[in-house]
Each structure stands twice: as C-alpha cells, then as structure tokens.
mmCIF file with all atom_site columns, C-alpha atoms in Angstrom:
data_model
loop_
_atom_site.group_PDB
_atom_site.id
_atom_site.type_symbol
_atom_site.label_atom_id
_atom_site.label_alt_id
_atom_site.label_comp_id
_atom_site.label_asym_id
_atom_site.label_entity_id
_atom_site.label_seq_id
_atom_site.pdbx_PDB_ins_code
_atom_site.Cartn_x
_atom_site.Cartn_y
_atom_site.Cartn_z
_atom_site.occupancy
_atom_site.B_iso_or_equiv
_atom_site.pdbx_formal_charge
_atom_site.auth_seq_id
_atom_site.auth_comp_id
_atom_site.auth_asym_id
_atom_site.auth_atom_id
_atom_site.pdbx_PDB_model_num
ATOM 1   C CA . UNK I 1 1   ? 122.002 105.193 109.155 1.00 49.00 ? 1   UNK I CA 1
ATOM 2   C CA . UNK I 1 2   ? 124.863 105.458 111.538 1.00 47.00 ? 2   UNK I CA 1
ATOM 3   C CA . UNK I 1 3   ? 127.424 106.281 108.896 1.00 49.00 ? 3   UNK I CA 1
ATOM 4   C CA . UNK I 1 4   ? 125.015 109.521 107.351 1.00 50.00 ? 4   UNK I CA 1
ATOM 5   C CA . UNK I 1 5   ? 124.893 110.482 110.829 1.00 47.00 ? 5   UNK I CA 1
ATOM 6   C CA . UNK I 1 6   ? 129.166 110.913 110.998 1.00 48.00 ? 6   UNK I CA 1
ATOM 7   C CA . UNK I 1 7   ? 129.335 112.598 107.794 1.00 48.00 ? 7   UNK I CA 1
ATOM 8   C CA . UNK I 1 8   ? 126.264 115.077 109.254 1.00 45.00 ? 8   UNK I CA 1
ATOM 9   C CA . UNK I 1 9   ? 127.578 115.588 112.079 1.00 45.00 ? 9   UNK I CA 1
ATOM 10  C CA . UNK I 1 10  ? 131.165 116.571 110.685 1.00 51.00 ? 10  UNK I CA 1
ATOM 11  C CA . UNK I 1 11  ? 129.639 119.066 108.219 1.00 61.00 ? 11  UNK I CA 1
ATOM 12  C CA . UNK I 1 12  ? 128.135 122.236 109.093 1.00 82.00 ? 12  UNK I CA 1
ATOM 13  C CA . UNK I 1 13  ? 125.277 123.719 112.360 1.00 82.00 ? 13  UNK I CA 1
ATOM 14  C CA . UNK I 1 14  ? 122.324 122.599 109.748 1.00 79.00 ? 14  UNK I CA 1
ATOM 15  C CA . UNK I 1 15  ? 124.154 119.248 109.434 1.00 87.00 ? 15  UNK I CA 1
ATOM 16  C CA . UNK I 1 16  ? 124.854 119.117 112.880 1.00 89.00 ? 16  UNK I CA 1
ATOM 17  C CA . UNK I 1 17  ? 121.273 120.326 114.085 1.00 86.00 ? 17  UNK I CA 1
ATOM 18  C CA . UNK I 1 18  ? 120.120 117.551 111.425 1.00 80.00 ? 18  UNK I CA 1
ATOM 19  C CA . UNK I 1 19  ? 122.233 114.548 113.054 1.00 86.00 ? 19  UNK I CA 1
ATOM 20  C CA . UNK I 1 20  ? 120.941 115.881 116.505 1.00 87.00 ? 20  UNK I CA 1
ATOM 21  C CA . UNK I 1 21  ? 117.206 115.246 115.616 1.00 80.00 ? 21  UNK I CA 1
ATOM 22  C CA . UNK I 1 22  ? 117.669 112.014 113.682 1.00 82.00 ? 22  UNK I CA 1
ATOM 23  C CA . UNK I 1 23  ? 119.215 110.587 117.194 1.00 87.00 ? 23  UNK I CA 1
ATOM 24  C CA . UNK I 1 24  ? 116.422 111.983 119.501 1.00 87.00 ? 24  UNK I CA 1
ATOM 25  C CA . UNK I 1 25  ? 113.448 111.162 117.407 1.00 82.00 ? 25  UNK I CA 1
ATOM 26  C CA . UNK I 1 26  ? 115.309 108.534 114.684 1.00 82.00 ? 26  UNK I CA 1
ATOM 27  C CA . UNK I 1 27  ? 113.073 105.655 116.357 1.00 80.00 ? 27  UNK I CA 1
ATOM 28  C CA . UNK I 1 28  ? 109.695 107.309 115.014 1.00 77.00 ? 28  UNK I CA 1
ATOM 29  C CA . UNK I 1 29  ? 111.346 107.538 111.015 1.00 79.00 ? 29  UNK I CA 1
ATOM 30  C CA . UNK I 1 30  ? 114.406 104.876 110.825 1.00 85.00 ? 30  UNK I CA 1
ATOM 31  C CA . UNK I 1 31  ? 112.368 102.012 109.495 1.00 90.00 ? 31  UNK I CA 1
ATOM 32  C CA . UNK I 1 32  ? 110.644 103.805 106.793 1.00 91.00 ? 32  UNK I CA 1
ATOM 33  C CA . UNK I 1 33  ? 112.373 104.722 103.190 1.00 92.00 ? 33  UNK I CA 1
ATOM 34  C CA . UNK I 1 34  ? 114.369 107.696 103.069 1.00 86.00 ? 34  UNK I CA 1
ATOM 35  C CA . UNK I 1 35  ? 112.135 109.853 100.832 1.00 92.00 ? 35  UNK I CA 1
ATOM 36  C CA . UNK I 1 36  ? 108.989 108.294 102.620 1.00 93.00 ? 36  UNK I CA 1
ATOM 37  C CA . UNK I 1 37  ? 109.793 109.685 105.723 1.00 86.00 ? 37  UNK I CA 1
ATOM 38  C CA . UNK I 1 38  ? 106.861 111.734 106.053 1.00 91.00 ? 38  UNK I CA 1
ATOM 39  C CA . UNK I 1 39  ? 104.791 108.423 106.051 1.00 93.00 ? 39  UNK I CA 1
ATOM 40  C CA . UNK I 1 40  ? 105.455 108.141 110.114 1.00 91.00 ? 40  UNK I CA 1
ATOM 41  C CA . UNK I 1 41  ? 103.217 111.616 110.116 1.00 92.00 ? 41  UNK I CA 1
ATOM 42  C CA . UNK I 1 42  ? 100.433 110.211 108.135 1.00 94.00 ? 42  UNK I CA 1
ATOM 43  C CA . UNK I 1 43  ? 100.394 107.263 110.410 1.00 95.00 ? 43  UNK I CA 1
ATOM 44  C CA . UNK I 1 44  ? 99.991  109.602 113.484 1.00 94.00 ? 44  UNK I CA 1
ATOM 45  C CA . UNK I 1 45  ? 97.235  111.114 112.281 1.00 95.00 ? 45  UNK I CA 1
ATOM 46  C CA . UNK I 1 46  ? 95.861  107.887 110.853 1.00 95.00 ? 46  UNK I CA 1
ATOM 47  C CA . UNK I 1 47  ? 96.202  106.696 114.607 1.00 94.00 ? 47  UNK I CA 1
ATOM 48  C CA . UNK I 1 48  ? 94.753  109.856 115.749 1.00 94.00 ? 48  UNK I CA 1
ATOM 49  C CA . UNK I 1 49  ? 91.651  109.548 114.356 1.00 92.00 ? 49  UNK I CA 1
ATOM 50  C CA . UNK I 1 50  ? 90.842  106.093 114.586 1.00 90.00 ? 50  UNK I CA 1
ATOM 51  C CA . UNK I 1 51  ? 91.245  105.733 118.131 1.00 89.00 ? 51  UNK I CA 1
ATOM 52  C CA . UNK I 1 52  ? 90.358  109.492 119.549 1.00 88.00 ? 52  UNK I CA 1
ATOM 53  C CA . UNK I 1 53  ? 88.288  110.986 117.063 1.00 84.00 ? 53  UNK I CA 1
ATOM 54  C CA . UNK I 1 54  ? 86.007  108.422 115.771 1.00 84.00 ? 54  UNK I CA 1
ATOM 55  C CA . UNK I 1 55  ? 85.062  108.018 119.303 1.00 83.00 ? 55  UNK I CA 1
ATOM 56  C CA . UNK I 1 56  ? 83.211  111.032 119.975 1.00 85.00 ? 56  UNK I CA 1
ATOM 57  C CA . UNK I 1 57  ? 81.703  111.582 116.243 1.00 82.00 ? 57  UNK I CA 1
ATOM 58  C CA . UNK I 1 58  ? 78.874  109.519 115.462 1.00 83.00 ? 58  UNK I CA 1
ATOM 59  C CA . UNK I 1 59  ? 78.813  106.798 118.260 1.00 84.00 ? 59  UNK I CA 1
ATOM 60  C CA . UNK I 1 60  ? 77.585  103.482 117.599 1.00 82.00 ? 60  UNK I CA 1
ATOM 61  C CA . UNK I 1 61  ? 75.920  104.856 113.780 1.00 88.00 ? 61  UNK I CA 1
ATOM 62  C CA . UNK I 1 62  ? 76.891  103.302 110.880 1.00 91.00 ? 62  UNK I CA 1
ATOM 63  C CA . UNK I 1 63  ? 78.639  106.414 109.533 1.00 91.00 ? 63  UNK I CA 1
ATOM 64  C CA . UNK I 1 64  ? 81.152  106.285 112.157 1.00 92.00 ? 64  UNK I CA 1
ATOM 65  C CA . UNK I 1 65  ? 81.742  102.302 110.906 1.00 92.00 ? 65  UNK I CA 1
ATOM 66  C CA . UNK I 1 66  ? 81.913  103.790 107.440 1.00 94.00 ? 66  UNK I CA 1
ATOM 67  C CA . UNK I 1 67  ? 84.206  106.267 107.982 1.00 93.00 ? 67  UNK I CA 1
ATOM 68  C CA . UNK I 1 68  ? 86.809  103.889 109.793 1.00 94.00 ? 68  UNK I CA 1
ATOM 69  C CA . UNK I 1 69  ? 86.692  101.787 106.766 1.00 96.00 ? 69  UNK I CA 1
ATOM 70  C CA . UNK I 1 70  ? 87.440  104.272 104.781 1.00 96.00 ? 70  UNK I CA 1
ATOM 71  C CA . UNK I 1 71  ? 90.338  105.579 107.051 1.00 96.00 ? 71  UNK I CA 1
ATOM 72  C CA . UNK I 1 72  ? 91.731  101.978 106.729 1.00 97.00 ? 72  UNK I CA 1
ATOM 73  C CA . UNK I 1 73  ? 90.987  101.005 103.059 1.00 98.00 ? 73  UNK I CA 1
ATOM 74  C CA . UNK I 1 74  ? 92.819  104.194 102.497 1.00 97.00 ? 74  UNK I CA 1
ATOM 75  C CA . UNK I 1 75  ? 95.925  103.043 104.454 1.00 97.00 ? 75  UNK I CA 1
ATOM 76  C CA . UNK I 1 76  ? 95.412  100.261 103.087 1.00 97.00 ? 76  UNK I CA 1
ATOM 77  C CA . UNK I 1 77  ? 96.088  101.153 99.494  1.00 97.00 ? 77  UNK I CA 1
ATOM 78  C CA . UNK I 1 78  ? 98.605  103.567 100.447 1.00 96.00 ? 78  UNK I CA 1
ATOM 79  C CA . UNK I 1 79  ? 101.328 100.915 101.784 1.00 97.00 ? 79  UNK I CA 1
ATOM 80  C CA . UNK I 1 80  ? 100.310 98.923  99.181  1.00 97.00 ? 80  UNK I CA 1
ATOM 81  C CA . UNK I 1 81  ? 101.434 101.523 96.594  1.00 97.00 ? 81  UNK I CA 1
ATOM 82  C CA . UNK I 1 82  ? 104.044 102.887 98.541  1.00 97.00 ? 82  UNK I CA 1
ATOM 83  C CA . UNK I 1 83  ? 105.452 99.832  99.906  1.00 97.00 ? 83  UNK I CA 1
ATOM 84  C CA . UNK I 1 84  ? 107.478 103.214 102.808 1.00 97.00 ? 84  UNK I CA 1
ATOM 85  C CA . UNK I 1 85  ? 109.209 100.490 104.917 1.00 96.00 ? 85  UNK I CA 1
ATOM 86  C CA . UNK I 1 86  ? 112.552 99.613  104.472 1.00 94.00 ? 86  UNK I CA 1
ATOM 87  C CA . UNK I 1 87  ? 112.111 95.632  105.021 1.00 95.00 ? 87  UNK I CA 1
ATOM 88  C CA . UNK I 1 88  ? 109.388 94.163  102.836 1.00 96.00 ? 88  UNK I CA 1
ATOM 89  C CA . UNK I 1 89  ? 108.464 91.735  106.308 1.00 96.00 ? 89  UNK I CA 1
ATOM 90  C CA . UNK I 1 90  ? 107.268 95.067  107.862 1.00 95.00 ? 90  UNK I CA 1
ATOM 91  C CA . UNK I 1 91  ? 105.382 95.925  104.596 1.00 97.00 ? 91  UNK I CA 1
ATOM 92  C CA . UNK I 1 92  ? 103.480 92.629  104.535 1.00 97.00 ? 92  UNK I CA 1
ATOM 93  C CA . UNK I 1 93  ? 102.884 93.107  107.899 1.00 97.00 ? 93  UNK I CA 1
ATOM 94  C CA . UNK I 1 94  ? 101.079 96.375  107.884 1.00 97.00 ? 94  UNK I CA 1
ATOM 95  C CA . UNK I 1 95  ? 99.152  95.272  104.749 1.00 98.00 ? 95  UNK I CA 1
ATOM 96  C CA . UNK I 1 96  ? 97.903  92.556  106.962 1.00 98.00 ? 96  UNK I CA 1
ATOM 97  C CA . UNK I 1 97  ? 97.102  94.529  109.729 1.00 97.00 ? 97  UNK I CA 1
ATOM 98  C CA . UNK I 1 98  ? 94.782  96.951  107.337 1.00 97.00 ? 98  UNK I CA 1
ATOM 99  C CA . UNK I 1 99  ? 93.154  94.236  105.634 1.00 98.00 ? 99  UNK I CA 1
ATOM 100 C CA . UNK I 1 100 ? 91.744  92.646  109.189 1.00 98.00 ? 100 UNK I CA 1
ATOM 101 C CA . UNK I 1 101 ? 91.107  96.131  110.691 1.00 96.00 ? 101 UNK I CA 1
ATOM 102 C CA . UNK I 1 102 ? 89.075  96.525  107.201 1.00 97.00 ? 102 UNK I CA 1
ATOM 103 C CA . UNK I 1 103 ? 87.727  93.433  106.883 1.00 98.00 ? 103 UNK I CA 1
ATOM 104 C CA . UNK I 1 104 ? 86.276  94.153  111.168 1.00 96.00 ? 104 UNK I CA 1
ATOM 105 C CA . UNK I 1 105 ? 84.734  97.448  110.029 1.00 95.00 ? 105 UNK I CA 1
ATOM 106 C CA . UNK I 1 106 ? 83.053  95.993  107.093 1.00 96.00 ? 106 UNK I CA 1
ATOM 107 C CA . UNK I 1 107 ? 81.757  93.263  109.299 1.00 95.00 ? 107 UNK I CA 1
ATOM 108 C CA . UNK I 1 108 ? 80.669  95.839  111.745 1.00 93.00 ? 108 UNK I CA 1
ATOM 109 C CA . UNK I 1 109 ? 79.115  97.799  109.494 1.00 93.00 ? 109 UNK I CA 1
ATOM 110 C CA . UNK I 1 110 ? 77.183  94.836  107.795 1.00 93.00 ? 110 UNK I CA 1
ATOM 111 C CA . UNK I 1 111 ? 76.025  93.869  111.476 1.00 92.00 ? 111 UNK I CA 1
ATOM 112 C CA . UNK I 1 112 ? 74.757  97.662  112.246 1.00 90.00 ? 112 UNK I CA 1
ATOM 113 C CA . UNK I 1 113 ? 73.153  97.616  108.973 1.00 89.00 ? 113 UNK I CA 1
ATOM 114 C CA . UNK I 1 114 ? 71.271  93.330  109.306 1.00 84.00 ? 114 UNK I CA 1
ATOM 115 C CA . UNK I 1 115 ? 70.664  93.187  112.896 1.00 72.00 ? 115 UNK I CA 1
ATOM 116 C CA . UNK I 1 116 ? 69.374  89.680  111.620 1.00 76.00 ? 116 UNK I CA 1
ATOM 117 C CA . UNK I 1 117 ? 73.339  88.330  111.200 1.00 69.00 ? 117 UNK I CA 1
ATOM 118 C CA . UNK I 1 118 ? 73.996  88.700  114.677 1.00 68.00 ? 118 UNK I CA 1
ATOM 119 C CA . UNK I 1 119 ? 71.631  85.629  115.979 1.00 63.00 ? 119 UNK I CA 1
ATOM 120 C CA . UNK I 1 120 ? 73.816  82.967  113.791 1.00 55.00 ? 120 UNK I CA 1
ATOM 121 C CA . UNK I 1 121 ? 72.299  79.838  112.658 1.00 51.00 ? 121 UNK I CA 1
ATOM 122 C CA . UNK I 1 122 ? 70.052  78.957  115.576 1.00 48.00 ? 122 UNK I CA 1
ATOM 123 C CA . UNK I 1 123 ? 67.590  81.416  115.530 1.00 47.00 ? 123 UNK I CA 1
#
C-alpha cells in the first residue's frame, strides 16, 4: 500500500487528496481487497444495528432474536462469498465469528420460543 501511496501522491490534487485520505482513515479499509473496499461500510452498519438498534426494537421478543440472526446469517454468507480480506486467516476468522454469533441467536431464539430447554436435565 505504501508504494500506491508515492505514485498518488506524486500525481495530481485528486491523487494527492486521494493519498491524504488513505493515510488518515487507511486503518478502517487496508485489510480488505482493493475492489471490496466498501465492505468496511457494510460492516459499520452491520455493527450499527446489532448493538444500537436491535436494542430498542422489539426487546426481549423473539422477532428481535430473529432479526439478529438474520443480520448475521447474512454476514455470514457474504464473507463467505466474498472472501473481502486480504489474508485468508482474517477470512476464517470472521466466518467463525458469524457462525457462533449465529449459532447464539438461534439458541436464543429456540430458548424464547421452549421455555422448557432452559431447566436442563434435572427438572
């Protein structure tokens, strides 16, 4: 990345202007593919809803479960598609992190919907 930012910065204002955002906000964009850069955004908003929205809609119902699951399926199936990050370590990792953070919802949702599971064996 460091030698497209010297031939950026050597070309013209756009390039210039260009090279100047890639080193303030590079961090939020560097580890993903070049032409999946716009992955980063999806995240956000990903993140956005999960942890501030899906608080206030529909608290404690099983819709609120459901739609988290879906939120994360979807991501889920996304980076599996896409594979956006650069190193396939970072891939595997987020593919893991989507199938637990699915695999929690859908075990939330099961116990919202079967009170009975929650006792365990001894009851």
């Amino acid at each position: 990345v460091s030698g497209d930012l010297d031939g950026a910065a050597s070309g013209s204002e756009g390039s210039r202007q260009e090279a100047t955002a890639v080193r303030r906000l590079g961090f939020l964009f560097c580890s993903y593919k070049v032409d999946l850069w716009w992955v980063e955004i999806v995240e956000m908003i990903r993140k956005l809803i999960l942890s501030s929205l899906m608080v206030f809609m529909l608290r404690g119902s099983s819709e609120q479960l459901g739609i988290g699951l879906l939120v994360c399926v979807t991501a889920l199936v996304t980076t599996c598609m896409l594979h956006p990050y650069r190193h396939a370590s970072i891939n595997k990792l987020q593919t893991y992190i989507f199938s637990v953070l699915s695999l929690c919802l859908l075990y939330g949702l099961l116990l919202n919907n079967n009170p009975s599971l929650e006792g365990g064996a001894g009851d």
